JSON list of C-alpha atoms in Angstrom, two decimals:
[
{"chain": "A", "resi": 6, "resn": "MET", "atom": "CA", "xyz": [-5.52, -4.86, 47.63]},
{"chain": "A", "resi": 7, "resn": "SER", "atom": "CA", "xyz": [-8.30, -6.96, 46.21]},
{"chain": "A", "resi": 8, "resn": "ARG", "atom": "CA", "xyz": [-9.55, -5.77, 42.81]},
{"chain": "A", "resi": 9, "resn": "VAL", "atom": "CA", "xyz": [-12.55, -6.42, 40.67]},
{"chain": "A", "resi": 10, "resn": "ARG", "atom": "CA", "xyz": [-11.50, -7.52, 37.19]},
{"chain": "A", "resi": 11, "resn": "VAL", "atom": "CA", "xyz": [-12.84, -8.72, 33.83]},
{"chain": "A", "resi": 12, "resn": "ALA", "atom": "CA", "xyz": [-10.26, -11.00, 32.23]},
{"chain": "A", "resi": 13, "resn": "ALA", "atom": "CA", "xyz": [-9.90, -12.99, 28.98]},
{"chain": "A", "resi": 14, "resn": "PHE", "atom": "CA", "xyz": [-13.24, -11.93, 27.80]},
{"chain": "A", "resi": 15, "resn": "SER", "atom": "CA", "xyz": [-13.62, -12.33, 24.05]},
{"chain": "A", "resi": 16, "resn": "LEU", "atom": "CA", "xyz": [-15.30, -9.69, 21.85]},
{"chain": "A", "resi": 17, "resn": "SER", "atom": "CA", "xyz": [-15.89, -9.47, 18.06]},
{"chain": "A", "resi": 18, "resn": "ALA", "atom": "CA", "xyz": [-14.32, -6.62, 16.27]},
{"chain": "A", "resi": 19, "resn": "ASP", "atom": "CA", "xyz": [-17.74, -4.87, 16.21]},
{"chain": "A", "resi": 20, "resn": "GLY", "atom": "CA", "xyz": [-18.07, -5.19, 19.97]},
{"chain": "A", "resi": 21, "resn": "PHE", "atom": "CA", "xyz": [-20.22, -8.29, 20.58]},
{"chain": "A", "resi": 22, "resn": "GLY", "atom": "CA", "xyz": [-19.37, -10.64, 23.35]},
{"chain": "A", "resi": 23, "resn": "ALA", "atom": "CA", "xyz": [-21.79, -13.37, 22.43]},
{"chain": "A", "resi": 24, "resn": "GLY", "atom": "CA", "xyz": [-24.02, -14.19, 19.33]},
{"chain": "A", "resi": 25, "resn": "PRO", "atom": "CA", "xyz": [-27.76, -14.12, 19.38]},
{"chain": "A", "resi": 26, "resn": "ASP", "atom": "CA", "xyz": [-30.09, -16.89, 20.36]},
{"chain": "A", "resi": 27, "resn": "GLN", "atom": "CA", "xyz": [-28.13, -18.73, 23.14]},
{"chain": "A", "resi": 28, "resn": "SER", "atom": "CA", "xyz": [-29.38, -22.27, 23.56]},
{"chain": "A", "resi": 29, "resn": "LEU", "atom": "CA", "xyz": [-28.40, -25.63, 24.80]},
{"chain": "A", "resi": 30, "resn": "GLN", "atom": "CA", "xyz": [-26.93, -26.17, 21.27]},
{"chain": "A", "resi": 31, "resn": "ASN", "atom": "CA", "xyz": [-25.31, -22.92, 21.12]},
{"chain": "A", "resi": 32, "resn": "PRO", "atom": "CA", "xyz": [-24.14, -21.89, 24.65]},
{"chain": "A", "resi": 33, "resn": "LEU", "atom": "CA", "xyz": [-22.45, -18.81, 23.24]},
{"chain": "A", "resi": 34, "resn": "GLY", "atom": "CA", "xyz": [-25.06, -17.85, 20.90]},
{"chain": "A", "resi": 35, "resn": "LYS", "atom": "CA", "xyz": [-25.03, -18.44, 17.02]},
{"chain": "A", "resi": 36, "resn": "ARG", "atom": "CA", "xyz": [-21.36, -18.02, 15.93]},
{"chain": "A", "resi": 37, "resn": "GLY", "atom": "CA", "xyz": [-20.30, -17.23, 19.43]},
{"chain": "A", "resi": 38, "resn": "THR", "atom": "CA", "xyz": [-17.51, -19.95, 19.30]},
{"chain": "A", "resi": 39, "resn": "GLU", "atom": "CA", "xyz": [-15.79, -17.78, 16.66]},
{"chain": "A", "resi": 40, "resn": "LEU", "atom": "CA", "xyz": [-14.92, -15.20, 19.27]},
{"chain": "A", "resi": 41, "resn": "HIS", "atom": "CA", "xyz": [-12.80, -17.86, 21.15]},
{"chain": "A", "resi": 42, "resn": "GLU", "atom": "CA", "xyz": [-10.59, -19.16, 18.29]},
{"chain": "A", "resi": 43, "resn": "TRP", "atom": "CA", "xyz": [-7.52, -17.57, 19.98]},
{"chain": "A", "resi": 44, "resn": "PHE", "atom": "CA", "xyz": [-8.30, -19.26, 23.32]},
{"chain": "A", "resi": 45, "resn": "PHE", "atom": "CA", "xyz": [-9.08, -22.88, 22.11]},
{"chain": "A", "resi": 46, "resn": "PRO", "atom": "CA", "xyz": [-5.33, -23.81, 21.02]},
{"chain": "A", "resi": 47, "resn": "THR", "atom": "CA", "xyz": [-3.86, -22.54, 24.37]},
{"chain": "A", "resi": 48, "resn": "ARG", "atom": "CA", "xyz": [-2.45, -24.75, 26.96]},
{"chain": "A", "resi": 49, "resn": "THR", "atom": "CA", "xyz": [-4.97, -23.25, 29.52]},
{"chain": "A", "resi": 50, "resn": "PHE", "atom": "CA", "xyz": [-7.95, -24.44, 27.35]},
{"chain": "A", "resi": 51, "resn": "ARG", "atom": "CA", "xyz": [-6.49, -27.71, 26.52]},
{"chain": "A", "resi": 52, "resn": "THR", "atom": "CA", "xyz": [-5.82, -28.47, 30.23]},
{"chain": "A", "resi": 53, "resn": "MET", "atom": "CA", "xyz": [-9.44, -27.63, 30.89]},
{"chain": "A", "resi": 54, "resn": "ILE", "atom": "CA", "xyz": [-10.65, -30.45, 28.58]},
{"chain": "A", "resi": 55, "resn": "GLY", "atom": "CA", "xyz": [-7.96, -32.95, 30.02]},
{"chain": "A", "resi": 56, "resn": "LYS", "atom": "CA", "xyz": [-5.19, -32.68, 27.40]},
{"chain": "A", "resi": 57, "resn": "ASN", "atom": "CA", "xyz": [-1.58, -32.18, 28.13]},
{"chain": "A", "resi": 58, "resn": "ASP", "atom": "CA", "xyz": [-0.66, -30.10, 25.08]},
{"chain": "A", "resi": 59, "resn": "GLY", "atom": "CA", "xyz": [-1.48, -26.58, 23.83]},
{"chain": "A", "resi": 60, "resn": "SER", "atom": "CA", "xyz": [0.25, -23.32, 22.89]},
{"chain": "A", "resi": 61, "resn": "THR", "atom": "CA", "xyz": [2.54, -21.44, 25.21]},
{"chain": "A", "resi": 62, "resn": "ASP", "atom": "CA", "xyz": [2.62, -18.16, 23.29]},
{"chain": "A", "resi": 63, "resn": "VAL", "atom": "CA", "xyz": [1.19, -14.71, 24.04]},
{"chain": "A", "resi": 64, "resn": "ASP", "atom": "CA", "xyz": [-2.36, -15.99, 23.70]},
{"chain": "A", "resi": 65, "resn": "GLU", "atom": "CA", "xyz": [-1.58, -18.51, 26.33]},
{"chain": "A", "resi": 66, "resn": "ARG", "atom": "CA", "xyz": [-0.16, -15.83, 28.71]},
{"chain": "A", "resi": 67, "resn": "PHE", "atom": "CA", "xyz": [-3.50, -13.87, 28.50]},
{"chain": "A", "resi": 68, "resn": "ALA", "atom": "CA", "xyz": [-5.52, -17.20, 28.89]},
{"chain": "A", "resi": 69, "resn": "SER", "atom": "CA", "xyz": [-3.55, -18.25, 31.97]},
{"chain": "A", "resi": 70, "resn": "ALA", "atom": "CA", "xyz": [-3.86, -14.80, 33.51]},
{"chain": "A", "resi": 71, "resn": "GLY", "atom": "CA", "xyz": [-7.60, -14.85, 32.84]},
{"chain": "A", "resi": 72, "resn": "ASN", "atom": "CA", "xyz": [-8.06, -17.50, 35.57]},
{"chain": "A", "resi": 73, "resn": "THR", "atom": "CA", "xyz": [-5.07, -16.57, 37.84]},
{"chain": "A", "resi": 74, "resn": "GLY", "atom": "CA", "xyz": [-5.18, -14.48, 41.02]},
{"chain": "A", "resi": 75, "resn": "PHE", "atom": "CA", "xyz": [-8.88, -14.75, 41.64]},
{"chain": "A", "resi": 76, "resn": "GLY", "atom": "CA", "xyz": [-10.42, -15.81, 44.91]},
{"chain": "A", "resi": 77, "resn": "ALA", "atom": "CA", "xyz": [-14.07, -15.59, 43.68]},
{"chain": "A", "resi": 78, "resn": "PHE", "atom": "CA", "xyz": [-16.03, -15.40, 40.51]},
{"chain": "A", "resi": 79, "resn": "ILE", "atom": "CA", "xyz": [-19.43, -13.75, 39.69]},
{"chain": "A", "resi": 80, "resn": "LEU", "atom": "CA", "xyz": [-21.50, -14.94, 36.76]},
{"chain": "A", "resi": 81, "resn": "GLY", "atom": "CA", "xyz": [-24.86, -13.99, 35.30]},
{"chain": "A", "resi": 82, "resn": "ARG", "atom": "CA", "xyz": [-27.64, -16.57, 35.12]},
{"chain": "A", "resi": 83, "resn": "ASN", "atom": "CA", "xyz": [-27.15, -17.02, 31.41]},
{"chain": "A", "resi": 84, "resn": "MET", "atom": "CA", "xyz": [-23.45, -17.94, 32.04]},
{"chain": "A", "resi": 85, "resn": "PHE", "atom": "CA", "xyz": [-24.58, -20.72, 34.19]},
{"chain": "A", "resi": 86, "resn": "GLY", "atom": "CA", "xyz": [-26.96, -22.26, 31.78]},
{"chain": "A", "resi": 87, "resn": "PRO", "atom": "CA", "xyz": [-29.97, -21.93, 29.30]},
{"chain": "A", "resi": 88, "resn": "VAL", "atom": "CA", "xyz": [-32.69, -22.43, 32.00]},
{"chain": "A", "resi": 89, "resn": "ARG", "atom": "CA", "xyz": [-34.98, -19.36, 32.32]},
{"chain": "A", "resi": 90, "resn": "GLY", "atom": "CA", "xyz": [-37.42, -18.44, 34.89]},
{"chain": "A", "resi": 91, "resn": "ALA", "atom": "CA", "xyz": [-38.00, -20.47, 38.08]},
{"chain": "A", "resi": 92, "resn": "TRP", "atom": "CA", "xyz": [-35.73, -23.57, 38.44]},
{"chain": "A", "resi": 93, "resn": "PRO", "atom": "CA", "xyz": [-37.90, -26.53, 37.26]},
{"chain": "A", "resi": 94, "resn": "ASN", "atom": "CA", "xyz": [-35.65, -28.96, 39.30]},
{"chain": "A", "resi": 95, "resn": "GLU", "atom": "CA", "xyz": [-32.06, -29.11, 40.47]},
{"chain": "A", "resi": 96, "resn": "ASP", "atom": "CA", "xyz": [-30.76, -31.28, 37.56]},
{"chain": "A", "resi": 97, "resn": "TRP", "atom": "CA", "xyz": [-28.85, -28.57, 35.80]},
{"chain": "A", "resi": 98, "resn": "LYS", "atom": "CA", "xyz": [-25.43, -27.78, 37.42]},
{"chain": "A", "resi": 99, "resn": "GLY", "atom": "CA", "xyz": [-23.80, -25.77, 34.67]},
{"chain": "A", "resi": 100, "resn": "TRP", "atom": "CA", "xyz": [-22.24, -26.04, 31.30]},
{"chain": "A", "resi": 101, "resn": "TRP", "atom": "CA", "xyz": [-19.06, -27.74, 32.54]},
{"chain": "A", "resi": 102, "resn": "GLY", "atom": "CA", "xyz": [-19.63, -31.19, 33.95]},
{"chain": "A", "resi": 103, "resn": "ASP", "atom": "CA", "xyz": [-18.77, -32.29, 37.41]},
{"chain": "A", "resi": 104, "resn": "ASN", "atom": "CA", "xyz": [-15.59, -30.32, 37.60]},
{"chain": "A", "resi": 105, "resn": "PRO", "atom": "CA", "xyz": [-16.09, -26.61, 36.45]},
{"chain": "A", "resi": 106, "resn": "PRO", "atom": "CA", "xyz": [-13.06, -24.48, 35.59]},
{"chain": "A", "resi": 107, "resn": "TYR", "atom": "CA", "xyz": [-13.45, -21.93, 38.64]},
{"chain": "A", "resi": 108, "resn": "HIS", "atom": "CA", "xyz": [-12.14, -23.93, 41.50]},
{"chain": "A", "resi": 109, "resn": "ARG", "atom": "CA", "xyz": [-13.30, -21.13, 43.76]},
{"chain": "A", "resi": 110, "resn": "PRO", "atom": "CA", "xyz": [-16.56, -19.82, 45.26]},
{"chain": "A", "resi": 111, "resn": "THR", "atom": "CA", "xyz": [-18.73, -18.71, 42.33]},
{"chain": "A", "resi": 112, "resn": "PHE", "atom": "CA", "xyz": [-21.60, -16.43, 42.74]},
{"chain": "A", "resi": 113, "resn": "VAL", "atom": "CA", "xyz": [-24.48, -16.67, 40.25]},
{"chain": "A", "resi": 114, "resn": "LEU", "atom": "CA", "xyz": [-26.85, -13.72, 39.92]},
{"chain": "A", "resi": 115, "resn": "THR", "atom": "CA", "xyz": [-30.50, -14.78, 39.54]},
{"chain": "A", "resi": 116, "resn": "HIS", "atom": "CA", "xyz": [-34.11, -13.81, 40.41]},
{"chain": "A", "resi": 117, "resn": "HIS", "atom": "CA", "xyz": [-34.91, -17.33, 41.66]},
{"chain": "A", "resi": 118, "resn": "ALA", "atom": "CA", "xyz": [-33.30, -18.71, 44.92]},
{"chain": "A", "resi": 119, "resn": "ARG", "atom": "CA", "xyz": [-31.67, -21.98, 44.86]},
{"chain": "A", "resi": 120, "resn": "ASP", "atom": "CA", "xyz": [-29.42, -23.99, 47.32]},
{"chain": "A", "resi": 121, "resn": "PRO", "atom": "CA", "xyz": [-25.66, -23.74, 46.84]},
{"chain": "A", "resi": 122, "resn": "ILE", "atom": "CA", "xyz": [-24.18, -26.59, 44.55]},
{"chain": "A", "resi": 123, "resn": "VAL", "atom": "CA", "xyz": [-20.82, -28.05, 45.67]},
{"chain": "A", "resi": 124, "resn": "MET", "atom": "CA", "xyz": [-18.95, -29.41, 42.76]},
{"chain": "A", "resi": 125, "resn": "GLU", "atom": "CA", "xyz": [-15.48, -31.21, 42.24]},
{"chain": "A", "resi": 126, "resn": "GLY", "atom": "CA", "xyz": [-12.27, -29.22, 42.26]},
{"chain": "A", "resi": 127, "resn": "GLY", "atom": "CA", "xyz": [-13.30, -26.58, 44.79]},
{"chain": "A", "resi": 128, "resn": "THR", "atom": "CA", "xyz": [-16.10, -24.86, 42.93]},
{"chain": "A", "resi": 129, "resn": "THR", "atom": "CA", "xyz": [-19.21, -24.07, 44.83]},
{"chain": "A", "resi": 130, "resn": "PHE", "atom": "CA", "xyz": [-22.08, -22.24, 42.99]},
{"chain": "A", "resi": 131, "resn": "HIS", "atom": "CA", "xyz": [-23.97, -19.75, 45.26]},
{"chain": "A", "resi": 132, "resn": "PHE", "atom": "CA", "xyz": [-27.14, -18.28, 44.02]},
{"chain": "A", "resi": 133, "resn": "VAL", "atom": "CA", "xyz": [-27.55, -14.59, 44.73]},
{"chain": "A", "resi": 134, "resn": "THR", "atom": "CA", "xyz": [-31.09, -12.97, 44.48]},
{"chain": "A", "resi": 135, "resn": "GLU", "atom": "CA", "xyz": [-30.33, -9.62, 46.08]},
{"chain": "A", "resi": 136, "resn": "GLY", "atom": "CA", "xyz": [-28.48, -7.97, 43.12]},
{"chain": "A", "resi": 137, "resn": "ILE", "atom": "CA", "xyz": [-25.10, -7.07, 41.88]},
{"chain": "A", "resi": 138, "resn": "GLU", "atom": "CA", "xyz": [-23.65, -5.26, 45.00]},
{"chain": "A", "resi": 139, "resn": "GLU", "atom": "CA", "xyz": [-24.72, -8.21, 47.49]},
{"chain": "A", "resi": 140, "resn": "ALA", "atom": "CA", "xyz": [-23.02, -10.62, 44.93]},
{"chain": "A", "resi": 141, "resn": "LEU", "atom": "CA", "xyz": [-19.91, -8.53, 44.93]},
{"chain": "A", "resi": 142, "resn": "ARG", "atom": "CA", "xyz": [-19.82, -8.02, 48.91]},
{"chain": "A", "resi": 143, "resn": "ARG", "atom": "CA", "xyz": [-20.11, -11.84, 49.25]},
{"chain": "A", "resi": 144, "resn": "ALA", "atom": "CA", "xyz": [-17.47, -12.42, 46.58]},
{"chain": "A", "resi": 145, "resn": "LYS", "atom": "CA", "xyz": [-15.06, -10.08, 48.18]},
{"chain": "A", "resi": 146, "resn": "GLU", "atom": "CA", "xyz": [-15.56, -11.65, 51.48]},
{"chain": "A", "resi": 147, "resn": "ALA", "atom": "CA", "xyz": [-14.91, -15.13, 50.01]},
{"chain": "A", "resi": 148, "resn": "ALA", "atom": "CA", "xyz": [-11.85, -13.93, 48.03]},
{"chain": "A", "resi": 149, "resn": "GLY", "atom": "CA", "xyz": [-10.03, -12.30, 50.91]},
{"chain": "A", "resi": 150, "resn": "ASP", "atom": "CA", "xyz": [-6.90, -10.62, 49.55]},
{"chain": "A", "resi": 151, "resn": "ALA", "atom": "CA", "xyz": [-7.40, -12.11, 46.15]},
{"chain": "A", "resi": 152, "resn": "ASP", "atom": "CA", "xyz": [-9.30, -10.57, 43.27]},
{"chain": "A", "resi": 153, "resn": "VAL", "atom": "CA", "xyz": [-12.87, -10.97, 42.25]},
{"chain": "A", "resi": 154, "resn": "LYS", "atom": "CA", "xyz": [-13.46, -11.87, 38.48]},
{"chain": "A", "resi": 155, "resn": "ILE", "atom": "CA", "xyz": [-16.58, -10.67, 36.82]},
{"chain": "A", "resi": 156, "resn": "GLY", "atom": "CA", "xyz": [-16.93, -13.65, 34.48]},
{"chain": "A", "resi": 157, "resn": "GLY", "atom": "CA", "xyz": [-19.76, -12.59, 32.29]},
{"chain": "A", "resi": 158, "resn": "GLY", "atom": "CA", "xyz": [-21.92, -12.57, 30.43]},
{"chain": "A", "resi": 159, "resn": "VAL", "atom": "CA", "xyz": [-22.09, -9.16, 28.63]},
{"chain": "A", "resi": 160, "resn": "SER", "atom": "CA", "xyz": [-25.15, -8.04, 30.54]},
{"chain": "A", "resi": 161, "resn": "THR", "atom": "CA", "xyz": [-23.52, -8.82, 33.90]},
{"chain": "A", "resi": 162, "resn": "VAL", "atom": "CA", "xyz": [-20.18, -7.06, 32.92]},
{"chain": "A", "resi": 163, "resn": "ARG", "atom": "CA", "xyz": [-22.20, -4.01, 31.72]},
{"chain": "A", "resi": 164, "resn": "GLN", "atom": "CA", "xyz": [-24.15, -3.77, 35.06]},
{"chain": "A", "resi": 165, "resn": "TYR", "atom": "CA", "xyz": [-20.97, -3.81, 37.09]},
{"chain": "A", "resi": 166, "resn": "LEU", "atom": "CA", "xyz": [-19.20, -1.37, 34.74]},
{"chain": "A", "resi": 167, "resn": "LEU", "atom": "CA", "xyz": [-22.05, 1.10, 34.82]},
{"chain": "A", "resi": 168, "resn": "ALA", "atom": "CA", "xyz": [-22.29, 0.93, 38.62]},
{"chain": "A", "resi": 169, "resn": "GLY", "atom": "CA", "xyz": [-18.52, 1.84, 38.74]},
{"chain": "A", "resi": 170, "resn": "LEU", "atom": "CA", "xyz": [-17.49, -1.38, 40.39]},
{"chain": "A", "resi": 171, "resn": "ILE", "atom": "CA", "xyz": [-14.92, -2.65, 37.92]},
{"chain": "A", "resi": 172, "resn": "ASP", "atom": "CA", "xyz": [-11.18, -1.79, 38.29]},
{"chain": "A", "resi": 173, "resn": "GLU", "atom": "CA", "xyz": [-9.68, -3.39, 35.29]},
{"chain": "A", "resi": 174, "resn": "MET", "atom": "CA", "xyz": [-10.66, -5.28, 32.11]},
{"chain": "A", "resi": 175, "resn": "HIS", "atom": "CA", "xyz": [-8.95, -7.39, 29.58]},
{"chain": "A", "resi": 176, "resn": "PHE", "atom": "CA", "xyz": [-10.77, -8.08, 26.35]},
{"chain": "A", "resi": 177, "resn": "ALA", "atom": "CA", "xyz": [-9.43, -10.23, 23.51]},
{"chain": "A", "resi": 178, "resn": "ILE", "atom": "CA", "xyz": [-10.61, -8.70, 20.28]},
{"chain": "A", "resi": 179, "resn": "SER", "atom": "CA", "xyz": [-11.07, -11.41, 17.68]},
{"chain": "A", "resi": 180, "resn": "PRO", "atom": "CA", "xyz": [-10.89, -10.66, 13.98]},
{"chain": "A", "resi": 181, "resn": "VAL", "atom": "CA", "xyz": [-14.40, -11.51, 13.29]},
{"chain": "A", "resi": 182, "resn": "VAL", "atom": "CA", "xyz": [-17.58, -9.48, 13.00]},
{"chain": "A", "resi": 183, "resn": "LEU", "atom": "CA", "xyz": [-20.85, -10.85, 14.09]},
{"chain": "A", "resi": 184, "resn": "GLY", "atom": "CA", "xyz": [-23.31, -8.00, 13.15]},
{"chain": "A", "resi": 185, "resn": "LYS", "atom": "CA", "xyz": [-25.63, -8.76, 16.04]},
{"chain": "A", "resi": 186, "resn": "GLY", "atom": "CA", "xyz": [-25.56, -10.37, 19.46]},
{"chain": "A", "resi": 187, "resn": "GLU", "atom": "CA", "xyz": [-24.85, -8.94, 22.91]},
{"chain": "A", "resi": 188, "resn": "ALA", "atom": "CA", "xyz": [-23.09, -5.64, 22.53]},
{"chain": "A", "resi": 189, "resn": "MET", "atom": "CA", "xyz": [-20.59, -4.74, 25.24]},
{"chain": "A", "resi": 190, "resn": "PHE", "atom": "CA", "xyz": [-20.31, -1.02, 24.90]},
{"chain": "A", "resi": 191, "resn": "LYS", "atom": "CA", "xyz": [-23.61, 0.20, 23.59]},
{"chain": "A", "resi": 192, "resn": "ASP", "atom": "CA", "xyz": [-24.18, 3.64, 25.15]},
{"chain": "A", "resi": 193, "resn": "ILE", "atom": "CA", "xyz": [-21.18, 3.23, 27.46]},
{"chain": "A", "resi": 194, "resn": "ASP", "atom": "CA", "xyz": [-18.70, 6.09, 27.63]},
{"chain": "A", "resi": 195, "resn": "LEU", "atom": "CA", "xyz": [-15.56, 4.39, 28.94]},
{"chain": "A", "resi": 196, "resn": "PRO", "atom": "CA", "xyz": [-13.40, 7.59, 29.40]},
{"chain": "A", "resi": 197, "resn": "ALA", "atom": "CA", "xyz": [-16.29, 9.08, 31.34]},
{"chain": "A", "resi": 198, "resn": "LEU", "atom": "CA", "xyz": [-16.08, 6.11, 33.66]},
{"chain": "A", "resi": 199, "resn": "GLY", "atom": "CA", "xyz": [-12.40, 6.73, 34.18]},
{"chain": "A", "resi": 200, "resn": "PHE", "atom": "CA", "xyz": [-11.06, 3.94, 31.86]},
{"chain": "A", "resi": 201, "resn": "SER", "atom": "CA", "xyz": [-8.13, 4.16, 29.50]},
{"chain": "A", "resi": 202, "resn": "VAL", "atom": "CA", "xyz": [-6.07, 1.61, 27.65]},
{"chain": "A", "resi": 203, "resn": "VAL", "atom": "CA", "xyz": [-2.99, 0.67, 29.45]},
{"chain": "A", "resi": 204, "resn": "ASP", "atom": "CA", "xyz": [-1.86, -2.28, 27.31]},
{"chain": "A", "resi": 205, "resn": "ALA", "atom": "CA", "xyz": [-2.37, -3.50, 23.76]},
{"chain": "A", "resi": 206, "resn": "VAL", "atom": "CA", "xyz": [-0.71, -6.69, 22.27]},
{"chain": "A", "resi": 207, "resn": "THR", "atom": "CA", "xyz": [-1.62, -8.09, 18.84]},
{"chain": "A", "resi": 208, "resn": "THR", "atom": "CA", "xyz": [-1.35, -11.79, 17.93]},
{"chain": "A", "resi": 209, "resn": "GLU", "atom": "CA", "xyz": [-2.45, -13.63, 14.78]},
{"chain": "A", "resi": 210, "resn": "LYS", "atom": "CA", "xyz": [-5.77, -14.50, 16.33]},
{"chain": "A", "resi": 211, "resn": "ALA", "atom": "CA", "xyz": [-6.49, -11.55, 18.71]},
{"chain": "A", "resi": 212, "resn": "MET", "atom": "CA", "xyz": [-5.81, -8.01, 19.93]},
{"chain": "A", "resi": 213, "resn": "HIS", "atom": "CA", "xyz": [-5.55, -8.07, 23.77]},
{"chain": "A", "resi": 214, "resn": "LEU", "atom": "CA", "xyz": [-6.59, -4.91, 25.22]},
{"chain": "A", "resi": 215, "resn": "THR", "atom": "CA", "xyz": [-6.26, -3.98, 28.90]},
{"chain": "A", "resi": 216, "resn": "LEU", "atom": "CA", "xyz": [-8.18, -1.08, 30.22]},
{"chain": "A", "resi": 217, "resn": "ARG", "atom": "CA", "xyz": [-7.73, 0.28, 33.78]},
{"chain": "A", "resi": 218, "resn": "LYS", "atom": "CA", "xyz": [-9.76, 2.76, 35.70]},
{"chain": "A", "resi": 219, "resn": "SER", "atom": "CA", "xyz": [-7.76, 5.71, 37.14]},
{"chain": "A", "resi": 220, "resn": "PRO", "atom": "CA", "xyz": [-7.62, 5.83, 41.06]},
{"chain": "A", "resi": 221, "resn": "ALA", "atom": "CA", "xyz": [-9.40, 9.21, 41.03]},
{"chain": "A", "resi": 222, "resn": "SER", "atom": "CA", "xyz": [-12.47, 7.80, 39.25]}
]
C-alpha cells in the first residue's frame, strides 16, 4: 500500500530543519548546510553531482533510502526556489539545474499558478494552488503503488503532519545547534498524533531516527 513519508530530512540537535534568512546565496538559510554534513560524503550525494565515489556506510544507507521507493514528491514553494509572490517570469526552474534529483512527478505548493515544467531525467514540476490535500491527491494518483515523499521544507512537513497525513518520518539529527531557524516540532505533540520511534541508529555524523504512526491513529 502506498504510504506518505518524510525521509532523509536533516535537523539540528535543537530541532531546526533550516537556518534563518534563506536566499539565493543561502538556499538552506544561514548555516543550513551544517545540517547535511552527514549527507555530503555519501555515494548518493556524490552521484547527484556527477561523481563516481562516496561512502557506502550507514549514512549512505539512509541517504539512498531517502530517494528510493517514491513515485511522486511534494515540495513547498521555498524548496523550489527563493522567488516570492507572483512569478515575475518563467526563468527560475529550481535549485538543481536541468536534471533535478527527483526523476518523478513533483508537486510544488504555491499560491500562484504556473504551467508545469518538464525537466531532464523524468522530473516534471507541477504547481498546485489548491492546498496540501489536493497536492497529495494528485501525488498519490501519479505515484500509483509507490510511496509519496513530503520533501520539505519544514513548513510543508509541519502542515502535513498536523493534518494527520504522514505515515512515517526519518530524520537525520546532526550534532550542531543553530539557535534559530525553522523549528520542526514547535507546539507539535508527536505521541498525540500517534507517532513513536521505531528505529534509532547513530553514526559519527548523525543520529538517524525513524518515527512511525500507529495504524489506529
